[in-house]
PDB file of C-alpha atoms in Angstrom:
ATOM      1  CA  MET B 237      -0.042   0.104  -0.023  1.00 33.00           C
ATOM      2  CA  PRO B 238       1.307   3.428  -0.869  1.00 35.00           C
ATOM      3  CA  VAL B 239       1.612   6.110   1.887  1.00 37.00           C
ATOM      4  CA  SER B 240      -1.744   7.926   1.763  1.00 38.00           C
ATOM      5  CA  GLY B 241      -1.298  11.298   0.465  1.00 39.00           C
ATOM      6  CA  ALA B 242       2.581  10.986  -0.007  1.00 43.00           C
ATOM      7  CA  PRO B 243       3.966  13.669  -1.958  1.00 44.00           C
ATOM      8  CA  SER B 244       5.571  13.202  -5.210  1.00 51.00           C
ATOM      9  CA  GLY B 245       8.944  14.937  -6.490  1.00 55.00           C
ATOM     10  CA  ASN B 246      10.935  15.453  -9.264  1.00 54.00           C
ATOM     11  CA  VAL B 247      14.751  15.312  -8.925  1.00 52.00           C
ATOM     12  CA  GLY B 248      16.597  16.163 -12.116  1.00 59.00           C
ATOM     13  CA  GLY B 249      13.644  14.863 -14.396  1.00 80.00           C
ATOM     14  CA  ILE B 250      13.318  11.841 -12.358  1.00 82.00           C
ATOM     15  CA  VAL B 251       9.892  11.710 -10.684  1.00 84.00           C
ATOM     16  CA  ILE B 252       9.550  10.137  -7.409  1.00 87.00           C
ATOM     17  CA  ARG B 253       6.176   9.036  -6.271  1.00 88.00           C
ATOM     18  CA  ALA B 254       4.124   6.762  -4.070  1.00 90.00           C
ATOM     19  CA  ALA B 255       4.373   3.053  -4.960  1.00 93.00           C
ATOM     20  CA  VAL B 256       1.187   1.416  -5.758  1.00 94.00           C
ATOM     21  CA  PRO B 257       0.420  -2.357  -5.893  1.00 95.00           C
ATOM     22  CA  GLU B 258       0.782  -2.604  -9.680  1.00 95.00           C
ATOM     23  CA  ASP B 259       4.529  -1.627  -9.284  1.00 96.00           C
ATOM     24  CA  ALA B 260       5.067  -4.621  -7.466  1.00 97.00           C
ATOM     25  CA  ALA B 261       6.497  -6.679 -10.463  1.00 97.00           C
ATOM     26  CA  SER B 262       8.813  -3.961 -11.276  1.00 96.00           C
ATOM     27  CA  ILE B 263       9.991  -3.590  -7.826  1.00 97.00           C
ATOM     28  CA  ALA B 264      10.609  -7.447  -7.768  1.00 98.00           C
ATOM     29  CA  ALA B 265      12.585  -7.169 -10.973  1.00 96.00           C
ATOM     30  CA  ILE B 266      14.941  -4.515  -9.689  1.00 95.00           C
ATOM     31  CA  TYR B 267      15.364  -6.144  -6.367  1.00 96.00           C
ATOM     32  CA  ALA B 268      16.087  -9.861  -7.864  1.00 96.00           C
ATOM     33  CA  PRO B 269      19.704  -9.143  -9.026  1.00 94.00           C
ATOM     34  CA  HIS B 270      20.588  -7.739  -5.544  1.00 91.00           C
ATOM     35  CA  VAL B 271      19.365 -10.894  -4.018  1.00 94.00           C
ATOM     36  CA  LEU B 272      20.748 -13.293  -6.512  1.00 93.00           C
ATOM     37  CA  VAL B 273      23.939 -11.861  -7.495  1.00 91.00           C
ATOM     38  CA  GLY B 274      24.842  -8.885  -5.070  1.00 81.00           C
ATOM     39  CA  THR B 275      25.642  -8.945  -1.384  1.00 84.00           C
ATOM     40  CA  VAL B 276      23.634  -5.935  -0.056  1.00 85.00           C
ATOM     41  CA  SER B 277      20.532  -7.808   0.400  1.00 86.00           C
ATOM     42  CA  PHE B 278      20.045 -10.370   3.315  1.00 88.00           C
ATOM     43  CA  GLU B 279      17.841 -12.565   1.449  1.00 92.00           C
ATOM     44  CA  THR B 280      18.806 -15.767  -0.471  1.00 93.00           C
ATOM     45  CA  VAL B 281      15.641 -16.178  -2.690  1.00 96.00           C
ATOM     46  CA  ALA B 282      14.175 -13.390  -4.691  1.00 96.00           C
ATOM     47  CA  PRO B 283      10.582 -12.442  -3.688  1.00 96.00           C
ATOM     48  CA  ASP B 284       8.042 -12.454  -6.551  1.00 97.00           C
ATOM     49  CA  ALA B 285       5.551  -9.713  -7.277  1.00 97.00           C
ATOM     50  CA  ARG B 286       3.022 -11.227  -5.083  1.00 98.00           C
ATOM     51  CA  GLN B 287       5.413 -11.109  -2.146  1.00 97.00           C
ATOM     52  CA  MET B 288       6.172  -7.512  -2.801  1.00 96.00           C
ATOM     53  CA  ARG B 289       2.844  -6.532  -2.861  1.00 96.00           C
ATOM     54  CA  THR B 290       2.185  -8.249   0.603  1.00 95.00           C
ATOM     55  CA  ARG B 291       5.249  -6.235   1.910  1.00 93.00           C
ATOM     56  CA  MET B 292       3.800  -3.096   0.569  1.00 93.00           C
ATOM     57  CA  ALA B 293       0.508  -3.733   1.993  1.00 92.00           C
ATOM     58  CA  ALA B 294       2.180  -4.775   5.533  1.00 89.00           C
ATOM     59  CA  SER B 295       3.514  -1.298   5.837  1.00 84.00           C
ATOM     60  CA  ASP B 296      -0.007  -0.239   6.407  1.00 77.00           C
ATOM     61  CA  GLY B 297       0.539   3.170   5.177  1.00 76.00           C
ATOM     62  CA  LEU B 298       3.022   3.900   8.203  1.00 81.00           C
ATOM     63  CA  TYR B 299       6.258   3.305   6.278  1.00 86.00           C
ATOM     64  CA  PRO B 300       6.570   4.671   2.899  1.00 88.00           C
ATOM     65  CA  TRP B 301       7.260   2.876  -0.412  1.00 93.00           C
ATOM     66  CA  LEU B 302       8.375   5.172  -3.268  1.00 92.00           C
ATOM     67  CA  VAL B 303       9.182   4.513  -6.739  1.00 92.00           C
ATOM     68  CA  ALA B 304      11.348   6.682  -9.274  1.00 89.00           C
ATOM     69  CA  THR B 305      10.387   7.102 -12.735  1.00 88.00           C
ATOM     70  CA  ILE B 306      11.344   9.243 -15.906  1.00 83.00           C
ATOM     71  CA  GLY B 307       8.147  11.267 -16.217  1.00 70.00           C
ATOM     72  CA  ASP B 308       4.633   9.940 -15.406  1.00 64.00           C
ATOM     73  CA  ALA B 309       4.587   7.393 -17.842  1.00 65.00           C
ATOM     74  CA  GLY B 310       8.266   6.050 -17.605  1.00 72.00           C
ATOM     75  CA  GLY B 311       9.122   2.644 -16.234  1.00 87.00           C
ATOM     76  CA  ILE B 312      10.464   2.296 -12.832  1.00 89.00           C
ATOM     77  CA  LEU B 313      14.104   2.995 -12.285  1.00 90.00           C
ATOM     78  CA  ALA B 314      14.421   2.489  -8.506  1.00 93.00           C
ATOM     79  CA  PHE B 315      12.321   2.050  -5.451  1.00 94.00           C
ATOM     80  CA  ALA B 316      12.747   2.940  -1.921  1.00 93.00           C
ATOM     81  CA  TYR B 317      11.085   1.891   1.288  1.00 92.00           C
ATOM     82  CA  ALA B 318      11.213   2.135   5.037  1.00 89.00           C
ATOM     83  CA  THR B 319      10.483  -0.612   7.732  1.00 88.00           C
ATOM     84  CA  ARG B 320      10.321  -0.664  11.440  1.00 86.00           C
ATOM     85  CA  PHE B 321      13.934  -1.009  12.822  1.00 88.00           C
ATOM     86  CA  ARG B 322      12.987  -3.138  15.965  1.00 88.00           C
ATOM     87  CA  GLU B 323      10.009  -4.182  17.921  1.00 87.00           C
ATOM     88  CA  ARG B 324      11.044  -2.776  21.363  1.00 91.00           C
ATOM     89  CA  GLU B 325       9.501   0.195  22.457  1.00 88.00           C
ATOM     90  CA  ALA B 326      12.453   2.301  22.654  1.00 91.00           C
ATOM     91  CA  TYR B 327      12.869   2.225  18.869  1.00 88.00           C
ATOM     92  CA  ARG B 328       9.353   3.237  18.154  1.00 82.00           C
ATOM     93  CA  PHE B 329      10.763   6.472  16.551  1.00 85.00           C
ATOM     94  CA  VAL B 330      13.341   4.611  14.465  1.00 89.00           C
ATOM     95  CA  CYS B 331      13.029   3.165  11.022  1.00 87.00           C
ATOM     96  CA  GLU B 332      15.112   1.577   8.432  1.00 88.00           C
ATOM     97  CA  THR B 333      15.346   2.703   4.953  1.00 87.00           C
ATOM     98  CA  THR B 334      16.573   1.269   1.704  1.00 88.00           C
ATOM     99  CA  VAL B 335      16.804   1.984  -1.948  1.00 90.00           C
ATOM    100  CA  TYR B 336      17.446  -0.246  -4.844  1.00 91.00           C
ATOM    101  CA  VAL B 337      18.164   0.865  -8.339  1.00 89.00           C
ATOM    102  CA  ALA B 338      17.825  -0.823 -11.639  1.00 80.00           C
ATOM    103  CA  ASP B 339      21.186  -1.842 -13.233  1.00 74.00           C
ATOM    104  CA  ALA B 340      20.512   0.405 -16.246  1.00 65.00           C
ATOM    105  CA  ALA B 341      19.482   3.402 -14.122  1.00 62.00           C
ATOM    106  CA  GLN B 342      22.741   3.402 -12.043  1.00 69.00           C
ATOM    107  CA  ARG B 343      24.458   6.897 -11.405  1.00 69.00           C
ATOM    108  CA  GLN B 344      21.495   8.897 -12.742  1.00 64.00           C
ATOM    109  CA  GLY B 345      20.026  10.229  -9.530  1.00 59.00           C
ATOM    110  CA  ALA B 346      17.094   7.827  -9.195  1.00 60.00           C
ATOM    111  CA  GLY B 347      18.636   6.498  -5.890  1.00 62.00           C
ATOM    112  CA  ARG B 348      19.267   9.970  -4.370  1.00 59.00           C
ATOM    113  CA  GLY B 349      15.815  11.067  -5.224  1.00 56.00           C
ATOM    114  CA  GLY B 350      14.414   8.126  -3.101  1.00 52.00           C
ATOM    115  CA  TYR B 351      16.196   9.570   0.078  1.00 53.00           C
ATOM    116  CA  CYS B 352      15.888  13.226  -0.635  1.00 55.00           C
ATOM    117  CA  THR B 353      12.145  13.239  -1.153  1.00 53.00           C
ATOM    118  CA  ARG B 354      10.461  14.457   1.839  1.00 50.00           C
ATOM    119  CA  HIS B 355       7.688  11.922   2.931  1.00 47.00           C
TER     120      HIS B 355
END
């Protein structure tokens, strides 16, 4: 689920917007190489689109999921999301954030946009 009322932004021609369930297949495709080949993910099996939709819905609107595109009709270049850091009450104001960028979109500012967009 996207963050209700989340603002979109434009960073150097790259549009940052709230992710919607229909973005899950593109998000899964961007994430898969990071799981299967890279070392930045702590997963060993790449989740599919259904699993990504489930993760997006689990944020329950509290933690944002964002995507970076070129224009409104462009494909997804990157995605960013936040999750709860730990369950303990002392961590209630702390979240973990991450950004994954498609290989073809590296070094174009899409990842920076995911961190710099105010949510």
